[in-house]
Coordinates of C-alpha atoms in Angstrom, one line a residue:
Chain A
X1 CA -18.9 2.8 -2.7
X2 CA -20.4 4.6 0.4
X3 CA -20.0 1.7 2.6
X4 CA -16.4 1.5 2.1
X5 CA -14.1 2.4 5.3
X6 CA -12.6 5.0 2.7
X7 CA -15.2 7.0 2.0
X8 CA -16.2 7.5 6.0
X9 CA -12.3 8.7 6.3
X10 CA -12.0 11.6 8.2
X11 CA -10.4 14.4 6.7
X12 CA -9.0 14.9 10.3
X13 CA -5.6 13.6 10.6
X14 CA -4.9 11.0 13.0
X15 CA -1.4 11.8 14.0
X16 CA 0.3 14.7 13.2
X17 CA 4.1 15.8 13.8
X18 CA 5.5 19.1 14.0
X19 CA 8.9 19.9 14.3
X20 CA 10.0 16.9 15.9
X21 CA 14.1 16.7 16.7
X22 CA 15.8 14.0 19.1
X23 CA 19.5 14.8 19.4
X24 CA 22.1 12.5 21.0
X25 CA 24.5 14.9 22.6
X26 CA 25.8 17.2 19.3
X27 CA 24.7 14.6 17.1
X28 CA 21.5 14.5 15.3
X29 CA 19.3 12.1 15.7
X30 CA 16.2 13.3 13.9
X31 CA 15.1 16.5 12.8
X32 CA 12.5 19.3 11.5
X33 CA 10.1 16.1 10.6
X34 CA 7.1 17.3 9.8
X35 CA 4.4 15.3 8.4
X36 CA 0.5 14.1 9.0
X37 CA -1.5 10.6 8.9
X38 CA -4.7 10.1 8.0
X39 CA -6.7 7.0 9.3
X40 CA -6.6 4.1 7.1
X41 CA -3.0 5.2 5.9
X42 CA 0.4 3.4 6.0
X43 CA 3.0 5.5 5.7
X44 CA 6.8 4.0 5.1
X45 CA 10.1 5.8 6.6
X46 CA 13.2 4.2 4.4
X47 CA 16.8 5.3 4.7
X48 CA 20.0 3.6 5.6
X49 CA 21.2 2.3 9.0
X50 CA 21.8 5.7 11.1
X51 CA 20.0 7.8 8.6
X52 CA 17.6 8.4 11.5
X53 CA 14.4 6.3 11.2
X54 CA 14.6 4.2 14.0
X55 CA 15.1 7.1 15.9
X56 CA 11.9 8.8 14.9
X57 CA 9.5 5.9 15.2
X58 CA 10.7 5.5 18.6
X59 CA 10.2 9.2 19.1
X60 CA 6.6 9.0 17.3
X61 CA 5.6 5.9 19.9
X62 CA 6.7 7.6 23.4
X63 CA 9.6 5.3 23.9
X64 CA 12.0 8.0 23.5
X65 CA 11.3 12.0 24.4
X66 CA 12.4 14.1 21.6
X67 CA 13.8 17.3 22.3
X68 CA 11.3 19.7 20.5
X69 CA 8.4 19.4 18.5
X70 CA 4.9 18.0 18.9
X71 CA 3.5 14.6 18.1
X72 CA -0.6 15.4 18.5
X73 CA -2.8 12.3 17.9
X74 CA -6.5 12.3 17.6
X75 CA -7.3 10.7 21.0
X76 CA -11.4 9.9 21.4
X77 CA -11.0 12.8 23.7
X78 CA -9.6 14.9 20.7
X79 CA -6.3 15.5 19.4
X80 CA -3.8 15.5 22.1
X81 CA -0.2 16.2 22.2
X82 CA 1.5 12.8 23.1
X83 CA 5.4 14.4 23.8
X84 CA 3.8 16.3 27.3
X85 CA 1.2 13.7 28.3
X86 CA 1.6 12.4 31.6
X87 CA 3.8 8.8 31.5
X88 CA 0.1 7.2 32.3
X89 CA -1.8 8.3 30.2
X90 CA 0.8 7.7 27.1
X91 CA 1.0 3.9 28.3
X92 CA -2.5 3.8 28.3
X93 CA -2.4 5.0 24.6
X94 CA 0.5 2.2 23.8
X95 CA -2.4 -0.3 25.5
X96 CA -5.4 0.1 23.7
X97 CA -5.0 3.0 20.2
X98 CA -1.3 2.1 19.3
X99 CA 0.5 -1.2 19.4
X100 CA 3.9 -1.5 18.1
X101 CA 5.1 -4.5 16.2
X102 CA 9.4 -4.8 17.0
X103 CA 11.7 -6.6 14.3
X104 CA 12.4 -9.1 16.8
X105 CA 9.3 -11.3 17.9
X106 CA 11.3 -11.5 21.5
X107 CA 11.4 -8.2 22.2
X108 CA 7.5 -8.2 21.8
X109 CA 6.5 -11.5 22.8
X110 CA 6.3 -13.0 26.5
X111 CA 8.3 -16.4 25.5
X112 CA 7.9 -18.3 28.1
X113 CA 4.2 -17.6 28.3
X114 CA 1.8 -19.6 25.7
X115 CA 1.1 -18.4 22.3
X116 CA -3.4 -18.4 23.8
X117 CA -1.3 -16.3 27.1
X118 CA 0.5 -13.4 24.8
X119 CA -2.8 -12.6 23.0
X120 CA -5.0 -13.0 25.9
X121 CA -2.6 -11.4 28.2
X122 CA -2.8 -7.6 25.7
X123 CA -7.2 -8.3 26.2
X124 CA -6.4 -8.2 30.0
X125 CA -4.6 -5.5 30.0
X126 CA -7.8 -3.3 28.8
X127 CA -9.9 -4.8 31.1
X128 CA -11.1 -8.4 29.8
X129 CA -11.3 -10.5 32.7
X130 CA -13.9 -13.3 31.2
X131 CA -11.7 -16.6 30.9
X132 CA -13.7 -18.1 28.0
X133 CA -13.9 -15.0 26.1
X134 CA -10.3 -14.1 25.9
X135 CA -9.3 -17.8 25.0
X136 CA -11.6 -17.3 22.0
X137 CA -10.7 -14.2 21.3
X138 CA -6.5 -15.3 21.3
X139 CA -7.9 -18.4 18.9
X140 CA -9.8 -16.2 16.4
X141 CA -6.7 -13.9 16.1
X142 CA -4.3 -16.9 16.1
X143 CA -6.8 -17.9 13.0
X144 CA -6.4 -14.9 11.5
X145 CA -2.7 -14.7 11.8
X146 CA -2.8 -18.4 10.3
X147 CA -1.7 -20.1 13.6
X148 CA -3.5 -23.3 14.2
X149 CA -5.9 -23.5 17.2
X150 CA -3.9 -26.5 18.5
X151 CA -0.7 -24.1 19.0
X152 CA -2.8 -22.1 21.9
X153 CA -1.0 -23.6 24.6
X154 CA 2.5 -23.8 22.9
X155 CA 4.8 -21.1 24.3
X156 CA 6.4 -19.0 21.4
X157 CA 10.0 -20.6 22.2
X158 CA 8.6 -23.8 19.9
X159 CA 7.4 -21.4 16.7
X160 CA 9.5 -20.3 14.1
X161 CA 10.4 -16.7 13.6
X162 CA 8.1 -16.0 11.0
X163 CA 5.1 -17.3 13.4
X164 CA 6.5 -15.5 16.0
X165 CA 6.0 -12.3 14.0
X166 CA 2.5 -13.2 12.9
X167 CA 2.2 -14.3 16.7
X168 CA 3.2 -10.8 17.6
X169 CA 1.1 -9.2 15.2
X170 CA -2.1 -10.8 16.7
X171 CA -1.0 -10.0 20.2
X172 CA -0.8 -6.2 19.0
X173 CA -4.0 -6.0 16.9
X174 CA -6.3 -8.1 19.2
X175 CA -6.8 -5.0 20.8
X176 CA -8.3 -3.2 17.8
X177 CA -5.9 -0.6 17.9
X178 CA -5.9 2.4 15.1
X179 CA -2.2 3.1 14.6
X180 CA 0.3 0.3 14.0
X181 CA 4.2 1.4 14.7
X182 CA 6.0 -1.3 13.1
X183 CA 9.8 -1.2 13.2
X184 CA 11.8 -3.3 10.3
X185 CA 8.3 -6.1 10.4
X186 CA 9.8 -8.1 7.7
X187 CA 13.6 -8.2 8.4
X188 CA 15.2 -11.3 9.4
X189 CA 12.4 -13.4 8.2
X190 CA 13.5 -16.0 5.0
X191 CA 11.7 -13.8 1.3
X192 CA 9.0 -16.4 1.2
X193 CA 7.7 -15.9 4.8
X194 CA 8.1 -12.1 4.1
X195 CA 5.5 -12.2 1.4
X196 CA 2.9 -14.6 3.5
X197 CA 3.3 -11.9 6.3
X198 CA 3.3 -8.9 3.9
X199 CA -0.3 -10.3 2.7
X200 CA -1.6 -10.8 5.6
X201 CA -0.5 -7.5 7.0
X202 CA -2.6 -5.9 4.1
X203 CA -5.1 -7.6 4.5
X204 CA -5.4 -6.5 8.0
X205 CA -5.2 -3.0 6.8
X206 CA -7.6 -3.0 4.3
X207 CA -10.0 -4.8 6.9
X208 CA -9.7 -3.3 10.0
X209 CA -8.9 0.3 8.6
X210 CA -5.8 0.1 10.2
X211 CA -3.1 3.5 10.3
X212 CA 0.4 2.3 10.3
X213 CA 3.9 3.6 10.6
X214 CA 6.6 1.0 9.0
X215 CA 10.2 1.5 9.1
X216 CA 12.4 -0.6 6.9
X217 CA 15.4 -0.7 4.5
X218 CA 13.9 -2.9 1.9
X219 CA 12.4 -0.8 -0.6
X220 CA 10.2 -4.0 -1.9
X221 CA 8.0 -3.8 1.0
X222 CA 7.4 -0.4 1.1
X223 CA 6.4 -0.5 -2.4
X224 CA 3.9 -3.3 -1.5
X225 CA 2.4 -1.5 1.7
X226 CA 3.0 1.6 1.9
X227 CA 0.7 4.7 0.4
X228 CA 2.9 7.1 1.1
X229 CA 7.3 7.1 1.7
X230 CA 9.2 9.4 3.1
X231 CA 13.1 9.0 3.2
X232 CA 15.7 9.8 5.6
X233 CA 19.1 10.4 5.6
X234 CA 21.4 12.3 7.9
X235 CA 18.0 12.5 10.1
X236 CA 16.5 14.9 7.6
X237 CA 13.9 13.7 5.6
X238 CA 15.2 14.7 2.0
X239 CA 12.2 13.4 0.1
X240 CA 8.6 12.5 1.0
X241 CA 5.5 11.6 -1.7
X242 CA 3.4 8.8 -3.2
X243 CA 5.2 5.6 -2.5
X244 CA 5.6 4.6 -6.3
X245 CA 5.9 8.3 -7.2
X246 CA 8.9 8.5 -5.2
X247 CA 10.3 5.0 -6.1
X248 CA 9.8 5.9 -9.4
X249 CA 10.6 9.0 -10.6
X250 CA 12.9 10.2 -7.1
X251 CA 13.3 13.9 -7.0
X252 CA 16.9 14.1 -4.1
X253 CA 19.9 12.7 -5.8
X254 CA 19.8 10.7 -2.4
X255 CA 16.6 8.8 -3.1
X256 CA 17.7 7.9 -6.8
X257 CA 20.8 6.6 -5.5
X258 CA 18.9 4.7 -3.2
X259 CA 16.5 3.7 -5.7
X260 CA 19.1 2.8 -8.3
X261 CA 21.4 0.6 -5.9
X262 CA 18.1 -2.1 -5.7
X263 CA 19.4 -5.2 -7.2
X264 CA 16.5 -6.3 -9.8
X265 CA 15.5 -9.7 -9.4
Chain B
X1 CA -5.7 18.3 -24.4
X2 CA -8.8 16.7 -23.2
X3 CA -11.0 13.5 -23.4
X4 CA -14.6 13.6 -22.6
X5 CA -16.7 10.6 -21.2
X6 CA -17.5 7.6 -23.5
X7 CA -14.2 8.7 -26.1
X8 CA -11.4 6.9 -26.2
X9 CA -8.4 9.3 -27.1
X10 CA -4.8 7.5 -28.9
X11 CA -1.6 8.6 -27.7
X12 CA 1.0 8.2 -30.5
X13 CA 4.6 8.7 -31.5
X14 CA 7.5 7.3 -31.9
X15 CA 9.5 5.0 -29.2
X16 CA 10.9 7.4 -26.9
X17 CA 8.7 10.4 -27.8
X18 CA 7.1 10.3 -24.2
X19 CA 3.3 8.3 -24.6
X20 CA 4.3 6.2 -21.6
X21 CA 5.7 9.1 -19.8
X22 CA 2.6 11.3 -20.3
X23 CA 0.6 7.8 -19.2
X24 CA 2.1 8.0 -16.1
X25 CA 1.9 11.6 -15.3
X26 CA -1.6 11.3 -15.6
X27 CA -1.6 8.3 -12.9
X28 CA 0.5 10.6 -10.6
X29 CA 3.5 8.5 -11.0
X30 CA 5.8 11.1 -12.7
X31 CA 6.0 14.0 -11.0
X32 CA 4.3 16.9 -12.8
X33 CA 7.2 20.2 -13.2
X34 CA 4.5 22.3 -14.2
X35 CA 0.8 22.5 -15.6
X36 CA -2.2 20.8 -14.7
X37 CA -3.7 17.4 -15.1
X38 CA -7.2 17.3 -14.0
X39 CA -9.0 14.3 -13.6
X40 CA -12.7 15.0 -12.3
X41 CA -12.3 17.9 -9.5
X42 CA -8.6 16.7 -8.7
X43 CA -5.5 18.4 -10.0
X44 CA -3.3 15.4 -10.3
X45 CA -0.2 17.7 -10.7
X46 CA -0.8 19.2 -7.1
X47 CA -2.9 16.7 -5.1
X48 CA -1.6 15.6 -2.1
X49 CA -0.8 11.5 -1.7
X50 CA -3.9 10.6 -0.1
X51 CA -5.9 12.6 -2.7
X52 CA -4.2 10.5 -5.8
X53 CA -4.9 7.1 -3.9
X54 CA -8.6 7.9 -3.4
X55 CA -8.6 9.2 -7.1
X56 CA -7.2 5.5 -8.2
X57 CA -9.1 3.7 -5.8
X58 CA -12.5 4.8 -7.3
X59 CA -11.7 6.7 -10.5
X60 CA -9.1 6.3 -11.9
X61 CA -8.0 3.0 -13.4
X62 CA -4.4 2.0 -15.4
X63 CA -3.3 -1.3 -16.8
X64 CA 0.3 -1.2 -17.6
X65 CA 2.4 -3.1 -19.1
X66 CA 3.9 -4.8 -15.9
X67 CA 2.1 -6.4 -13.4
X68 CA 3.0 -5.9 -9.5
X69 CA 1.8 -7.7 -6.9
X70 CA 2.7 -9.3 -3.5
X71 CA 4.2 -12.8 -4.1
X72 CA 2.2 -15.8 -3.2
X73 CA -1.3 -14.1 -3.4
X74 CA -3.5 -16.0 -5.5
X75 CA -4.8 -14.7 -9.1
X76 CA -8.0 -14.2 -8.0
X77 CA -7.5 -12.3 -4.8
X78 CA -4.9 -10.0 -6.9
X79 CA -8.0 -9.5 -9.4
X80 CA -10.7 -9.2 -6.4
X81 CA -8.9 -6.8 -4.7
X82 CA -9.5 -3.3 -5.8
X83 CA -13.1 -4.8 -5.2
X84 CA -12.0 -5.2 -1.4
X85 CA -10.5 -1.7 -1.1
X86 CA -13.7 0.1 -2.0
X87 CA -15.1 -2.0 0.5
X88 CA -17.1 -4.7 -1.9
X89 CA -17.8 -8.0 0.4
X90 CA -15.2 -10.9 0.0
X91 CA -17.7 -13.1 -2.2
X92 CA -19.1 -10.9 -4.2
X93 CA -15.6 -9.0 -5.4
X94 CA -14.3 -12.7 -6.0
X95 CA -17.5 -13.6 -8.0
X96 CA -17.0 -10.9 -10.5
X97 CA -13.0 -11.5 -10.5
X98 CA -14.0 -14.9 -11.2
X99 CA -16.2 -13.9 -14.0
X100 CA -13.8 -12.1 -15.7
X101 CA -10.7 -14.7 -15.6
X102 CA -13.1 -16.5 -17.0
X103 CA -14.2 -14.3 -19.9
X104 CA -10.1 -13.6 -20.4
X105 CA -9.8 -17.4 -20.7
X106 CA -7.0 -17.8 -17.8
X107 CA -8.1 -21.6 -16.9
X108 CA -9.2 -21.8 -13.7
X109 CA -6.7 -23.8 -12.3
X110 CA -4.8 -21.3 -12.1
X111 CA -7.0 -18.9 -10.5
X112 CA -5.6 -20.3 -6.9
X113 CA -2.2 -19.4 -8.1
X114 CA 0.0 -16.7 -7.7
X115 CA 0.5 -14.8 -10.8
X116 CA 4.1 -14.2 -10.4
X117 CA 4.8 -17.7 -12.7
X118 CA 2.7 -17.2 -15.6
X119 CA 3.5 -16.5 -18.8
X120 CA 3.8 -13.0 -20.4
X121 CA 0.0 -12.9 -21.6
X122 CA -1.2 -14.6 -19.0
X123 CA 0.3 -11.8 -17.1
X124 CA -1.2 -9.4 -19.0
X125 CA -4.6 -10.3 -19.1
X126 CA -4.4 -11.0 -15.4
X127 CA -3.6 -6.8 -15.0
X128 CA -6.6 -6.4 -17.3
X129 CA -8.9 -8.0 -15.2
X130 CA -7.5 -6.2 -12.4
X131 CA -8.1 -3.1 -14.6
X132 CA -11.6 -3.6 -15.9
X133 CA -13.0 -5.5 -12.1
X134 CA -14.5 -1.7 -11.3
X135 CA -16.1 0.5 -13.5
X136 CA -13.9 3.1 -13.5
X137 CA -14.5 6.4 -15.2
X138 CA -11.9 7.1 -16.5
X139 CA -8.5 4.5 -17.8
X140 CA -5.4 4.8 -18.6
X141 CA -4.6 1.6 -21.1
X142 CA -0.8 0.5 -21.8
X143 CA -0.8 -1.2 -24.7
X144 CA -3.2 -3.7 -23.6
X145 CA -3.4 -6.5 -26.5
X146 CA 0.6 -6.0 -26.9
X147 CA 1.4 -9.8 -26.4
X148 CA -2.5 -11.7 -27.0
X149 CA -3.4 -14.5 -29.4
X150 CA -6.3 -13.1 -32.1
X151 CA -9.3 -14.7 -29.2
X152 CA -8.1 -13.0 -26.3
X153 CA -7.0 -9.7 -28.1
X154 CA -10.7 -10.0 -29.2
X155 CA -11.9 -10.4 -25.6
X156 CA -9.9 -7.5 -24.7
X157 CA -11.5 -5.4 -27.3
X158 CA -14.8 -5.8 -26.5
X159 CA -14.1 -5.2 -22.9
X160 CA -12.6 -1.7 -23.6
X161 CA -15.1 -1.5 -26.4
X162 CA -18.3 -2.1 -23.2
X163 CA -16.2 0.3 -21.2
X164 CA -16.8 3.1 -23.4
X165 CA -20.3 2.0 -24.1
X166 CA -20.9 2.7 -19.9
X167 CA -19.5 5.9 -20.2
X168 CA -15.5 5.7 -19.4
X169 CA -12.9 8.0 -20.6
X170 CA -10.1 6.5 -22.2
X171 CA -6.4 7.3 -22.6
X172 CA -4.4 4.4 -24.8
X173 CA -1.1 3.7 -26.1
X174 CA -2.0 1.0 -29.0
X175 CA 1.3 -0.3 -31.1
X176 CA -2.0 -2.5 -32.5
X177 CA -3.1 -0.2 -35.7
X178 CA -6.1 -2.2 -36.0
X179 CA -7.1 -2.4 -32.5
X180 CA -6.0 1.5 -32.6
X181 CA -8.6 2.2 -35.6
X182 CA -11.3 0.2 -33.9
X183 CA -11.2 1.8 -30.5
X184 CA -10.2 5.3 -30.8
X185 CA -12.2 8.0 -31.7
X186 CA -9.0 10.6 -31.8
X187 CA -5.4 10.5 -31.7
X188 CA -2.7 13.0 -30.1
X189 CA 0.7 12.8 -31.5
X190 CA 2.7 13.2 -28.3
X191 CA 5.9 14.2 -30.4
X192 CA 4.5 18.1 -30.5
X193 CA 5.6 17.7 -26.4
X194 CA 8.6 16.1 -26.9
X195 CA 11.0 18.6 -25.6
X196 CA 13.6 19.8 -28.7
X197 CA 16.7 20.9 -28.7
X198 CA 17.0 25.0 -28.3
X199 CA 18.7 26.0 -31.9

């Protein structure tokens, strides 16, 4: 049991949030969040469209700046507050610690680059500059993603969508990042390539130790990845817990009407 | 109340009285209003998310009634894998899943299959595999023999019966009176916690 990832798990948290608010104009987008990840944790935001969500994870990965509040991550230099770093050194974070998987493979992907090219082209970025080794590299992942070696030189364009997410989830993990953003990973992909992808993405987890952030709507994949859930409406979060604590037995009248509006299959 | 290592402790009562309830409080799936529910050094009722995963990732194990798992993962990586979270290697947390689909009598070719399809006791014995892969000390058991034939309710028996032998402690909810007689060495009716009308 001592060998495990879990038991060498700090008991220093690897992001934490304080306070954080982005408004648009008078209107809330997100507000007062508060809340702190530990490594090897995936956390899942839920909530309805507008209730917020997309808002914060864009917030917690630099790509918009809130207007108050702190978002301190546990750089190798130390914990570090992300909102006042200089634009430099917050890409340089986005390149190497964080990666951030979008709902659409497009928006993450370089399509008319090969699928070998997207992964290898992330390696470079950090500093790989050995031909041979990043074309391995970009097969092993492609492996692991479950992309056959003889796609390499395909461009994306030729993939379905659900290898284009598993292709954009190699090109964002190749790096060995420790926090994972992933915005709505699952959406738009047909229920049987969810659960391939929602395996693999697990597994990934479980192996690599992986932190993550996922936002979605579907409260079926929460439930299969995430530890903990908090929920958003309004840009408040109204509830946050145990994933099946709070799916199960939901404190906010919001959350039960959320949970009670699932249709059971 | 209280349950010691190596006893095995009945919840019973009628339908509705609260066993299941109680069950999951325990696991941290109902929400505590008040009290305390230790298990080990860690107040369930108070601990903090990440507290209650480490607690079932090592500690604390729970077959319940329903089995939950991601669609299209084989049987045996859905038994192997609270193996892989404590961070057992690949063959060695399928070799023991292995062993014990093979004990539960689930045929092995349908160990490459996802779960999801098979029948009810097929089901069931599947989450009991997944409940008795690690030697948890402590268990929560949900009716486990509810819907087995008289060999594998026996199989089952003996599996619970070895887990007290190493040392667990056991919380059940046995409809089975004979399996409930065999297995438990005390039994709380839950219906003195039921809450009552105010006269």
């Amino acid at each position: 049991m001592d060998t495990s990832i879990w038991a060498k798990m700090k008991t220093q948290p690897l992001l934490s949030v304080r306070d954080l608010s982005k408004f648009y104009g008078g209107r809330i987008g997100c507000a007062d969040v508060n809340f702190d990840l530990f490594p090897g944790e995936v956390l899942g935001i839920v909530g309805e469209s507008g209730s917020g969500k997309s808002t914060l994870l864009s917030c917690l990965a630099g790509h918009l700046a809130p207007d108050r509040g702190e978002v301190i991550f546990a750089t190798t230099e130390g914990p570090r507050d992300t909102v006042l770093m200089a634009e430099a050194a917050r890409r340089r974070l986005a390149r190497t610690d964080w990666a951030y998987v979008h709902q659409n493979p497009r928006d993450g992907l370089r399509m008319g680059v090969s699928a070998g090219g997207n992964v290898g082209e992330r390696l470079m970025a950090v500093g790989a500059r050995h031909y041979g080794q990043i074309r391995e590299a970009a097969v092993d992942w492609l492996g692991r993603v479950e992309i056959a070696a003889d796609r390499v030189d395909d461009r994306p364009n030729a993939f379905s969508g659900g290898m284009q997410q598993r292709l954009q989830i190699a090109r964002n993990l190749v790096t060995g990042p420790r926090l994972v953003f992933m915005d709505e990973p699952t959406g738009g992909l047909d229920v049987s390539v969810q659960a391939r992808l929602l395996d693999l993405l697990r597994g990934l987890v479980r192996e690599m130790g992986l932190s993550a952030i996922i936002v979605t709507h579907d409260l079926a994949v929460v439930r299969l990845l995430a530890d903990r859930l908090m929920v958003m409406k309004g840009g408040y979060v109204v509830e946050q817990g145990l994933t099946d604590q709070v799916l199960d037995d939901p404190q906010h009248e919001y959350t039960q009407l959320l949970v009670s509006s699932v249709l059971q299959v | 109340m209280a349950v010691s290592p190596g006893e095995c402790l009945g919840l019973v009562g009628a339908s509705g009285s609260g066993k299941s309830t109680l069950m999951r409080m325990i696991w941290g799936n109902y929400l505590a209003a008040s009290g305390s529910i230790m298990v080990g050094d860690v107040d369930v009722a108070k601990a903090a998310p990440r507290e209650i995963i480490a607690l079932r990732r090592g500690t604390l194990g729970y077959v319940s009634q329903f089995l939950r798992v991601v669609p299209r993962v084989p049987t045996v990586d859905v038994v192997a894998e609270p193996l892989l979270t404590l961070g057992v290697p690949v063959a060695e947390a399928r070799g023991r899943a292995m062993a014990l689909l093979a004990q539960l009598n689930i045929p092995e070719r349908l160990w490459s299959l996802s779960p999801t399809t098979f029948s009810g006791g097929e089901q069931q014995r599947v989450n009991i595999a997944r409940g008795f892969v690690h030697p948890y000390p402590a268990l929560l058991l949900d009716e486990p023999t509810a819907s087995l034939d008289a060999v594998n309710r026996e199989v089952v028996l003996s599996l619970i019966e070895g887990a007290k032998a190493r040392g667990a402690a056991i919380i059940g909810i046995f409809h089975d009176e004979q399996a409930r007689a065999r297995l438990c060495d005390r039994l709380v009716d839950v219906t003195q916690f039921t809450p009552k009308a105010v006269q």
